Amino acid sequence: MVETTPSAALQSGASQPELRLDNSYAQLPDRFFARCRPAPASAPTLIRFNEPLADELGLDLRGYDETGLAALFSGQALPEGVEPVAMAYAGHQFGNFVPQLGDGRALLLGEVTDRQGVRRDIQLKGAGRTPFSRHGDGLAPLGPVLREHLVSEAMHALGVPTTRSLAVVLTGDDAFRERPVPAAVLTRVARSHVRVGTFEYFAVRGDHEGLRLLADYVIDRHYPHLRSASNPCLALLEQVCDRQAALVAQWLSLGFIHGVMNTDNLSIAGETLDYGPCAFMDAYNPRTVFSFVDQTGRYAYENQPAMAQWGLARFAESLLPLLADDEERAVSEAQAVLEGFMPAYRAYWLRAMRAKLGLCRECDGDDALVDDLLEIMSRGRADFTLFFRHLCDAAESTGADDGLRSLLQAPEALDDWLARWRRRLEAESGPGRAIAERMRVVNPAVIPRTHAIENAIRDAEDRGDFAAFHRLADALARPFDAPPEEADYARPPQPHERVPQTFCGT
Ligand code: AMP
Ligand code: MG
């Protein structure tokens, strides 16, 4: 399915590159971005090209062979008419406001309209310095690029709204971190690269005209149905809050920890954005933090809903001048929306957790059933993903109970819970096999486990060997299938393989 070499379809046809890109964002006033050219790359090499995504985008890449794709997706050969821009934005980083961040190592090439009619950004991440680079080199080391490719594409396969990765290209040059490491460019595809931080950028400058233009742009592009609302900007706040509540509920239902939920990483389109020190939990512990830079645990697994709400409050503050002429009224309307966040989140989360337990109907006591199971899993240090996958088997047969128990350090508490769950399943229609089947399409067997990612990165960085990376990427495209040859990707790390901390490595 996912191929590493371009198919014949890509190679046939015209010899001149003909990729057509629009750029609606670059039509906004100059202060929204900086025009900028990608840095030269000495020997661009295509590592992976996401052909299913290219197809979804309806890209016409006839005329590009592998070398051509490497040149295109490292920014060396830009299609005619493409004028890349680095977007301006601000952001709260770990709670501290930075009035100017912006794309310091990313360039928006332009937009395409995909086969569904949705406008999608094409961005090169790691394409060199921009006016927003500050002290950074504008480069992306290979390791973090491979991680972003693996995790973002896995999230997509898991059904989570996310930015995508179209291509990974080695530039042939080194980036200097603690040591020289190969530099790479990731081609990121997003419904939007507008973030909460983009609104903060104009708000902090008192640029109400800029704010208004940005809000209009976002509504027209992403939420056109809100145009007819009585207060479109308030409706925008509601929509963005709702999308974020749904998104974070999905993260928690899969054991995902974003790691850097700063407001510059909070997408206005409700996609998971910016994969830095992110990770999926192995053993379930709601207080888990991976990121080395997150010393206080601000973005711990269980804090993510509260941190999303905190970021959305910054969005609401930025929007205030647009919400009402009277400031007091603007504040009270915004507050009412923000207060709806937790109930909305909890409803999305409960819906997702019900599905994980095979429950279609809604019964009183379901939330306690879920909470009690999580308590048992936490005390027993159960592997989050494996436990829910085994639970699918237990819906079909009590023969699977021992397998489940073996995943817990203190299995005694599980017996009562299993009896309760099975009584609850009686309220569901259909045989155990059908319940198990529907559980298996929401409880993945394969997730991008940190130790597997790190192994793939090590092979690639140290030996230029991408076999493990490609194998893992292929397995992650089918997370619910669990074919026997991929059993190794389903298992938790052995004690010596465990990765206790992650680094953004930017
Ligand atoms: P991030 O941690 O990726 O969300 O980035 C936070 C800010 O730092 C953004 O403004 C980035 O563009 C900038 N940044 C991160 N890494 C680099 C780099 N290597 N060179 C220049 N800017 C960077
Ligand atoms: Mg960011």
Coordinates of C-alpha atoms and ligand atoms in Angstrom, one line a residue:
M1 CA 0.0 0.0 0.0
V2 CA 2.5 2.6 1.1
E3 CA 5.3 2.5 -1.4
T4 CA 8.9 3.8 -1.1
T5 CA 9.4 4.2 -4.8
P6 CA 7.0 6.1 -7.0
S7 CA 4.7 4.1 -9.2
A8 CA 4.7 4.0 -12.9
A9 CA 1.7 6.4 -12.8
L10 CA 3.9 9.0 -11.3
Q11 CA 6.7 8.5 -13.8
S12 CA 4.7 8.6 -17.1
G13 CA 3.6 11.6 -18.9
A14 CA 5.1 15.1 -19.1
S15 CA 8.8 15.6 -18.4
Q16 CA 8.2 19.1 -16.9
P17 CA 7.0 19.3 -13.3
E18 CA 3.4 20.6 -13.3
L19 CA 2.3 20.5 -9.7
R20 CA -0.2 23.3 -9.3
L21 CA -0.5 25.0 -5.9
D22 CA -2.8 27.8 -4.7
N23 CA -1.9 30.0 -1.7
S24 CA -4.9 31.7 -0.2
Y25 CA -3.0 32.5 3.0
A26 CA -0.5 34.5 1.0
Q27 CA -3.4 36.7 -0.2
L28 CA -3.7 38.1 3.4
P29 CA -1.8 41.3 4.2
D30 CA 2.0 41.1 4.4
R31 CA 2.2 41.2 8.1
F32 CA 0.6 37.7 8.3
F33 CA 3.8 36.0 7.0
A34 CA 7.3 36.4 5.6
R35 CA 8.1 35.4 2.0
C36 CA 11.1 33.1 2.1
R37 CA 13.0 30.6 -0.1
P38 CA 14.0 27.1 1.1
A39 CA 17.7 26.6 1.9
P40 CA 19.9 24.7 -0.6
A41 CA 20.2 20.9 0.1
S42 CA 23.4 19.3 -1.2
A43 CA 22.0 15.8 -2.0
P44 CA 18.3 15.4 -1.6
T45 CA 17.3 11.7 -1.3
L46 CA 13.7 10.5 -1.1
I47 CA 13.3 8.2 1.9
R48 CA 9.6 7.7 1.9
F49 CA 6.8 9.0 -0.2
N50 CA 3.2 8.6 0.9
E51 CA 1.4 7.5 -2.2
P52 CA -2.0 6.9 -0.7
L53 CA -2.0 10.5 0.7
A54 CA -0.8 11.9 -2.7
D55 CA -3.7 10.1 -4.2
E56 CA -6.2 11.5 -1.6
L57 CA -4.9 15.0 -2.3
G58 CA -5.3 14.4 -6.0
L59 CA -1.8 15.6 -6.7
D60 CA -0.7 15.4 -10.3
L61 CA 2.9 14.2 -10.0
R62 CA 3.3 12.9 -13.5
G63 CA 6.7 14.1 -14.6
Y64 CA 8.3 13.5 -11.2
D65 CA 10.6 10.6 -10.9
E66 CA 12.2 9.7 -7.5
T67 CA 14.9 12.4 -8.0
G68 CA 12.3 14.9 -9.0
L69 CA 10.2 14.1 -5.9
A70 CA 13.3 14.5 -3.7
A71 CA 14.1 17.9 -5.3
L72 CA 10.4 19.0 -5.0
F73 CA 9.9 17.9 -1.4
S74 CA 13.2 19.4 -0.2
G75 CA 12.3 22.7 -1.7
Q76 CA 15.0 22.6 -4.4
A77 CA 12.7 22.6 -7.4
L78 CA 9.7 24.7 -6.7
P79 CA 6.8 24.5 -9.2
E80 CA 6.2 27.6 -11.2
G81 CA 4.3 30.3 -9.4
V82 CA 5.0 28.9 -5.9
E83 CA 6.1 31.6 -3.5
P84 CA 6.6 30.0 -0.1
V85 CA 5.8 31.8 3.1
A86 CA 6.7 31.4 6.8
M87 CA 3.6 32.1 8.9
A88 CA 3.7 34.6 11.8
Y89 CA 2.3 33.5 15.1
A90 CA 2.8 33.9 18.9
G91 CA 2.2 31.4 21.6
H92 CA 2.1 30.5 25.3
Q93 CA 5.0 28.0 25.8
F94 CA 4.6 26.1 29.1
G95 CA 2.4 28.9 30.3
N96 CA 4.7 31.7 29.3
F97 CA 3.7 34.1 26.6
V98 CA 6.1 34.7 23.7
P99 CA 4.7 37.5 21.4
Q100 CA 6.6 36.3 18.4
L101 CA 7.3 32.7 17.4
G102 CA 6.4 32.0 13.8
D103 CA 7.6 29.3 11.4
G104 CA 11.3 29.2 12.2
R105 CA 11.9 26.0 10.2
A106 CA 8.8 25.6 8.1
L107 CA 7.6 27.0 4.8
L108 CA 4.1 26.9 3.5
L109 CA 4.4 26.1 -0.2
G110 CA 0.7 26.5 -0.9
E111 CA -2.6 24.6 -0.9
V112 CA -4.3 21.9 -2.9
T113 CA -8.0 21.0 -3.0
D114 CA -8.2 17.3 -2.2
R115 CA -10.6 14.7 -3.7
Q116 CA -13.2 15.6 -1.0
G117 CA -13.0 19.2 -1.9
V118 CA -11.1 20.2 1.2
R119 CA -8.3 22.7 1.0
R120 CA -5.1 21.3 2.4
D121 CA -1.8 23.1 3.2
I122 CA 1.5 21.7 1.9
Q123 CA 4.3 22.7 4.1
L124 CA 8.0 21.9 4.2
K125 CA 9.3 21.4 7.7
G126 CA 13.1 21.7 8.1
A127 CA 13.7 23.7 4.9
G128 CA 16.1 26.2 6.4
R129 CA 16.1 29.5 8.2
T130 CA 13.3 32.1 8.0
P131 CA 12.9 35.6 9.5
F132 CA 11.3 33.8 12.5
S133 CA 14.2 31.4 13.2
R134 CA 15.7 33.5 16.0
H135 CA 18.7 31.5 17.1
G136 CA 17.6 28.3 15.4
D137 CA 19.2 26.8 12.2
G138 CA 15.8 26.1 10.5
L139 CA 16.7 22.5 10.1
A140 CA 15.0 19.3 11.3
P141 CA 17.2 16.4 12.3
L142 CA 16.3 13.0 10.7
G143 CA 15.2 11.4 14.0
P144 CA 12.4 13.8 14.8
V145 CA 11.3 13.8 11.2
L146 CA 11.0 10.0 11.1
R147 CA 9.1 10.1 14.5
E148 CA 6.7 12.7 13.1
H149 CA 6.1 10.6 10.0
L150 CA 5.5 7.4 12.0
V151 CA 3.3 8.9 14.7
S152 CA 1.2 11.3 12.6
E153 CA 0.5 8.6 10.0
A154 CA -0.3 6.1 12.8
M155 CA -2.7 8.6 14.3
H156 CA -4.4 8.9 11.0
A157 CA -4.8 5.1 10.7
L158 CA -6.2 5.1 14.2
G159 CA -8.9 7.5 13.1
V160 CA -7.6 10.6 14.9
P161 CA -7.7 14.0 13.2
T162 CA -4.1 14.9 12.5
T163 CA -1.6 16.6 10.2
R164 CA -0.2 14.1 7.7
S165 CA 3.2 13.3 6.3
L166 CA 3.5 13.2 2.5
A167 CA 7.2 12.8 2.2
V168 CA 10.5 12.4 4.0
V169 CA 13.6 13.6 2.2
L170 CA 17.2 13.5 3.5
T171 CA 18.9 16.8 2.5
G172 CA 22.4 15.3 2.4
D173 CA 23.6 17.9 5.0
D174 CA 24.1 17.7 8.7
A175 CA 22.3 19.6 11.5
F176 CA 24.4 20.3 14.5
R177 CA 22.8 19.3 17.8
E178 CA 25.0 17.6 20.5
R179 CA 26.7 16.1 17.6
P180 CA 26.2 16.3 13.8
V181 CA 23.1 14.5 12.7
P182 CA 21.6 14.0 9.3
A183 CA 19.1 16.7 8.4
A184 CA 15.8 16.0 6.7
V185 CA 12.7 17.7 5.4
L186 CA 9.2 16.4 6.2
T187 CA 6.4 17.5 3.9
R188 CA 3.5 18.2 6.2
V189 CA -0.1 18.3 5.0
A190 CA -2.7 20.0 7.2
R191 CA -6.2 21.3 6.9
S192 CA -4.8 24.4 8.5
H193 CA -1.6 25.7 10.0
V194 CA -3.5 28.5 11.7
R195 CA -3.2 28.0 15.5
V196 CA -4.4 29.6 18.6
G197 CA -1.0 31.4 18.6
T198 CA -1.8 33.0 15.3
F199 CA -4.8 34.8 16.9
E200 CA -2.6 35.7 19.9
Y201 CA -0.1 37.3 17.5
F202 CA -2.6 39.9 16.3
A203 CA -4.3 40.3 19.7
V204 CA -1.2 41.2 21.6
R205 CA -0.4 43.8 19.0
G206 CA -3.8 45.4 19.4
D207 CA -4.3 44.7 15.7
H208 CA -8.0 44.4 15.5
E209 CA -8.1 44.6 11.8
G210 CA -5.7 41.7 11.5
L211 CA -7.7 39.7 14.0
R212 CA -10.9 40.4 12.0
L213 CA -9.2 39.3 8.7
L214 CA -7.8 36.2 10.4
A215 CA -11.2 35.2 11.8
D216 CA -12.9 35.8 8.5
Y217 CA -10.2 33.7 6.7
V218 CA -10.7 30.8 9.2
I219 CA -14.4 30.9 9.1
D220 CA -14.6 31.1 5.3
R221 CA -12.0 28.3 4.9
H222 CA -12.8 25.9 7.7
Y223 CA -16.2 26.7 9.1
P224 CA -18.2 28.4 6.3
H225 CA -21.5 27.3 7.8
L226 CA -20.9 29.7 10.7
R227 CA -21.2 32.7 8.3
S228 CA -24.9 32.8 8.9
A229 CA -24.7 32.5 12.7
S230 CA -25.9 35.5 14.7
N231 CA -22.4 35.9 16.1
P232 CA -19.9 34.1 13.8
C233 CA -16.9 34.7 16.0
L234 CA -18.6 33.3 19.1
A235 CA -19.7 30.3 17.0
L236 CA -16.1 29.9 15.9
L237 CA -15.0 29.7 19.5
E238 CA -17.7 27.1 20.1
Q239 CA -16.6 25.0 17.1
V240 CA -12.9 25.1 17.9
C241 CA -13.7 24.2 21.6
D242 CA -15.9 21.3 20.4
R243 CA -13.3 20.0 18.0
Q244 CA -10.6 20.2 20.6
A245 CA -12.7 18.4 23.2
A246 CA -13.3 15.6 20.7
L247 CA -9.7 15.4 19.7
V248 CA -8.3 15.2 23.3
A249 CA -10.9 12.5 24.2
Q250 CA -9.5 10.4 21.3
W251 CA -6.0 11.0 22.5
L252 CA -6.8 9.7 26.0
S253 CA -8.8 6.8 24.7
L254 CA -5.6 5.6 22.9
G255 CA -3.1 6.4 25.6
F256 CA -1.5 9.2 23.6
I257 CA 0.5 12.0 25.2
H258 CA 1.1 15.0 23.0
G259 CA 3.9 16.4 25.2
V260 CA 3.9 20.1 24.1
M261 CA 0.4 21.4 24.2
N262 CA 1.5 25.0 23.9
T263 CA -0.9 27.4 22.2
D264 CA 1.3 27.6 19.1
N265 CA 0.6 23.8 18.7
L266 CA -3.1 24.1 19.1
S267 CA -4.7 23.8 15.7
I268 CA -7.7 25.9 14.8
A269 CA -9.0 23.0 12.6
G270 CA -8.9 20.5 15.5
E271 CA -6.1 18.4 14.2
T272 CA -3.2 17.0 16.2
L273 CA -0.4 19.4 15.4
D274 CA 3.4 19.3 16.0
Y275 CA 4.8 15.9 17.0
G276 CA 7.7 16.6 19.2
P277 CA 8.3 14.5 22.3
C278 CA 5.0 12.8 22.0
A279 CA 4.5 9.2 23.0
F280 CA 1.9 6.4 23.5
M281 CA 1.9 5.0 27.0
D282 CA 2.9 1.5 27.6
A283 CA 2.0 0.7 31.2
Y284 CA -1.1 2.7 32.2
N285 CA -0.4 5.5 34.6
P286 CA -2.5 8.7 34.2
R287 CA 0.3 10.8 35.6
T288 CA 2.7 9.7 32.8
V289 CA 5.0 12.4 31.4
F290 CA 7.6 11.6 28.7
S291 CA 9.0 14.9 27.6
F292 CA 12.3 15.8 29.1
V293 CA 11.5 19.5 28.9
D294 CA 8.2 19.1 30.8
Q295 CA 9.7 19.0 34.3
T296 CA 6.6 19.9 36.1
G297 CA 4.3 17.5 34.4
R298 CA 2.2 20.3 32.9
Y299 CA 1.3 18.2 29.9
A300 CA 1.0 14.8 31.7
Y301 CA -1.5 12.3 30.1
E302 CA -4.3 13.1 32.6
N303 CA -3.8 16.9 32.4
Q304 CA -4.4 17.1 28.7
P305 CA -8.1 18.0 28.8
A306 CA -7.4 20.8 31.3
M307 CA -4.5 22.0 29.3
A308 CA -6.6 22.1 26.1
Q309 CA -9.2 24.2 28.0
W310 CA -6.4 26.5 29.2
G311 CA -5.2 27.0 25.6
L312 CA -8.7 27.6 24.5
A313 CA -9.1 30.3 27.1
R314 CA -6.2 32.1 25.5
F315 CA -8.0 31.7 22.2
A316 CA -11.1 33.2 23.7
E317 CA -9.1 36.1 25.2
S318 CA -7.7 36.9 21.8
L319 CA -11.1 36.9 20.2
L320 CA -12.7 39.2 22.8
P321 CA -12.6 42.4 20.6
L322 CA -14.6 40.5 18.0
L323 CA -17.2 38.9 20.3
A324 CA -19.1 42.0 21.3
D325 CA -18.7 45.8 21.5
D326 CA -19.2 45.7 25.2
E327 CA -16.2 44.0 26.8
E328 CA -18.1 42.7 29.8
R329 CA -20.6 41.0 27.5
A330 CA -17.8 39.5 25.4
V331 CA -16.1 38.1 28.5
S332 CA -19.3 36.5 29.8
E333 CA -20.2 34.9 26.5
A334 CA -16.7 33.5 26.1
Q335 CA -16.7 32.2 29.6
A336 CA -20.0 30.4 29.0
V337 CA -18.4 28.6 26.0
L338 CA -15.3 27.7 27.9
E339 CA -17.4 26.2 30.7
G340 CA -18.9 23.9 28.2
F341 CA -15.6 22.4 27.4
M342 CA -15.2 19.8 30.2
P343 CA -18.8 18.4 29.9
A344 CA -18.3 18.1 26.1
Y345 CA -14.9 16.5 26.6
R346 CA -16.3 14.1 29.2
A347 CA -19.2 13.1 26.8
Y348 CA -16.7 12.4 23.9
W349 CA -14.4 10.5 26.2
L350 CA -17.2 8.4 27.6
R351 CA -18.5 7.6 24.1
A352 CA -15.0 6.5 23.1
M353 CA -14.5 4.4 26.3
R354 CA -17.9 2.7 25.9
A355 CA -16.9 1.7 22.4
K356 CA -13.6 0.2 23.8
L357 CA -15.7 -1.9 26.2
G358 CA -18.1 -3.0 23.4
L359 CA -21.0 -1.0 24.6
C360 CA -23.3 0.6 22.1
R361 CA -26.2 1.5 24.4
E362 CA -25.9 4.1 27.0
C363 CA -26.7 2.9 30.5
D364 CA -26.4 4.5 34.0
G365 CA -23.3 3.4 35.7
D366 CA -21.2 3.1 32.5
D367 CA -18.9 5.9 33.6
A368 CA -18.2 4.1 36.9
L369 CA -17.6 0.9 35.0
V370 CA -14.9 2.6 33.0
D371 CA -13.4 4.5 35.9
D372 CA -13.2 1.3 38.0
L373 CA -11.4 -0.5 35.2
L374 CA -8.9 2.2 34.7
E375 CA -8.2 2.2 38.5
I376 CA -7.5 -1.6 38.3
M377 CA -5.3 -1.1 35.2
S378 CA -3.4 1.7 36.9
R379 CA -2.8 -0.2 40.1
G380 CA -1.9 -3.3 38.2
R381 CA 0.4 -1.4 35.8
A382 CA -1.4 -3.0 32.8
D383 CA -0.1 -2.2 29.3
F384 CA -2.8 0.1 28.1
T385 CA -3.1 -1.0 24.5
L386 CA -2.5 -4.7 25.1
F387 CA -5.1 -4.8 27.9
F388 CA -7.9 -3.4 25.8
R389 CA -6.9 -5.7 22.9
H390 CA -7.1 -8.7 25.2
L391 CA -10.4 -7.5 26.5
C392 CA -11.8 -7.9 23.0
D393 CA -11.1 -11.7 23.3
A394 CA -12.7 -11.7 26.7
A395 CA -16.0 -10.5 25.2
E396 CA -16.1 -13.7 23.2
S397 CA -14.9 -16.2 25.7
T398 CA -14.0 -16.5 29.4
G399 CA -11.0 -18.5 28.1
A400 CA -9.3 -15.2 27.5
D401 CA -9.6 -14.1 31.2
D402 CA -6.2 -15.7 32.2
G403 CA -4.5 -13.8 29.4
L404 CA -6.0 -10.5 30.8
R405 CA -5.1 -11.3 34.3
S406 CA -1.5 -12.0 33.3
L407 CA -1.3 -8.3 32.2
L408 CA -1.9 -7.1 35.7
Q409 CA 0.4 -7.0 38.7
A410 CA -2.6 -7.3 41.1
P411 CA -5.1 -9.4 39.1
E412 CA -7.6 -10.2 42.0
A413 CA -9.6 -7.0 41.6
L414 CA -10.3 -7.9 37.9
D415 CA -12.6 -10.8 38.6
D416 CA -15.4 -8.8 40.1
W417 CA -15.0 -6.2 37.4
L418 CA -15.2 -8.8 34.6
A419 CA -18.4 -10.2 36.2
R420 CA -19.9 -6.7 36.3
W421 CA -18.9 -6.0 32.6
R422 CA -20.4 -9.3 31.4
R423 CA -23.7 -8.5 33.2
R424 CA -23.6 -5.1 31.5
L425 CA -22.9 -6.8 28.1
E426 CA -26.2 -8.6 28.4
A427 CA -27.9 -5.3 27.8
E428 CA -26.2 -5.2 24.4
S429 CA -27.6 -7.0 21.4
G430 CA -25.7 -9.6 19.4
P431 CA -23.5 -12.5 20.2
G432 CA -20.1 -12.2 22.0
R433 CA -18.3 -12.6 18.7
A434 CA -20.0 -9.6 17.2
I435 CA -19.2 -7.5 20.3
A436 CA -15.6 -8.7 20.1
E437 CA -15.4 -7.8 16.4
R438 CA -16.6 -4.2 17.0
M439 CA -14.2 -3.9 19.9
R440 CA -11.3 -4.9 17.6
V441 CA -11.9 -2.0 15.3
V442 CA -11.5 0.6 18.1
N443 CA -8.8 -1.2 20.2
P444 CA -5.6 -1.3 18.2
A445 CA -3.1 -4.1 18.3
V446 CA -0.3 -1.9 17.0
I447 CA 0.6 1.6 18.1
P448 CA 3.8 3.5 17.5
R449 CA 5.6 2.3 20.7
T450 CA 8.4 4.6 21.7
H451 CA 11.0 1.8 21.8
A452 CA 10.1 0.6 18.3
I453 CA 10.4 4.2 17.0
E454 CA 13.7 4.7 18.7
N455 CA 15.1 1.4 17.2
A456 CA 14.0 2.5 13.7
I457 CA 15.6 6.0 14.3
R458 CA 18.9 4.5 15.5
D459 CA 19.3 2.2 12.5
A460 CA 18.5 5.1 10.2
E461 CA 20.8 7.7 11.9
D462 CA 23.7 5.4 12.8
R463 CA 23.8 3.2 9.7
G464 CA 21.6 4.8 7.1
D465 CA 19.5 1.7 7.3
F466 CA 15.8 2.5 6.8
A467 CA 14.4 -1.1 6.7
A468 CA 13.1 -1.0 10.3
F469 CA 11.5 2.5 9.7
H470 CA 9.7 1.3 6.6
R471 CA 8.5 -2.0 8.2
L472 CA 7.2 -0.1 11.2
A473 CA 5.5 2.5 9.0
D474 CA 3.8 -0.3 7.0
A475 CA 2.6 -2.0 10.2
L476 CA 1.2 1.2 11.6
A477 CA -0.9 1.7 8.5
R478 CA -3.0 -1.3 9.7
P479 CA -3.2 -0.9 13.4
F480 CA -6.3 -3.0 13.9
D481 CA -5.3 -6.0 11.8
A482 CA -2.7 -7.8 13.9
P483 CA -1.3 -10.2 11.4
P484 CA 1.0 -12.8 13.1
E485 CA 4.1 -11.4 11.3
E486 CA 3.6 -8.1 13.0
A487 CA 3.3 -9.6 16.5
D488 CA 6.6 -8.0 17.5
Y489 CA 5.1 -4.5 17.1
A490 CA 2.2 -5.4 19.4
R491 CA 4.3 -6.2 22.4
P492 CA 5.3 -3.8 25.1
P493 CA 9.0 -3.0 25.6
Q494 CA 11.1 -5.4 27.7
P495 CA 12.6 -3.7 30.7
H496 CA 15.9 -3.1 28.9
E497 CA 14.1 -1.5 25.9
R498 CA 12.0 0.9 27.9
V499 CA 12.5 4.6 26.9
P500 CA 11.8 6.7 30.0
Q501 CA 12.0 10.1 28.4
T502 CA 11.6 11.7 25.0
F503 CA 13.2 14.8 23.5
C504 CA 11.9 17.1 20.9
G505 CA 15.3 17.2 19.3
T506 CA 14.6 20.4 17.5
Ligands
AMP1 P1 8.0 23.7 18.3 O1 8.7 23.3 19.5 O2 8.3 22.9 17.1 O3 6.5 23.9 18.5 O4 8.6 25.1 17.9 C1 8.5 26.3 18.7 C2 9.1 27.5 17.9 O5 10.5 27.3 17.8 C3 8.5 27.7 16.6 O6 8.5 29.0 16.3 C4 9.5 27.0 15.7 O7 9.5 27.5 14.4 C5 10.8 27.3 16.4 N1 11.8 26.3 16.1 C6 11.9 25.1 16.5 N2 13.0 24.4 16.1 C7 13.7 25.3 15.3 C8 14.9 25.3 14.5 N3 15.7 24.2 14.4 N4 15.2 26.4 13.9 C9 14.5 27.6 13.9 N5 13.3 27.6 14.6 C10 12.9 26.6 15.3
MG2 MG 5.1 24.4 17.2

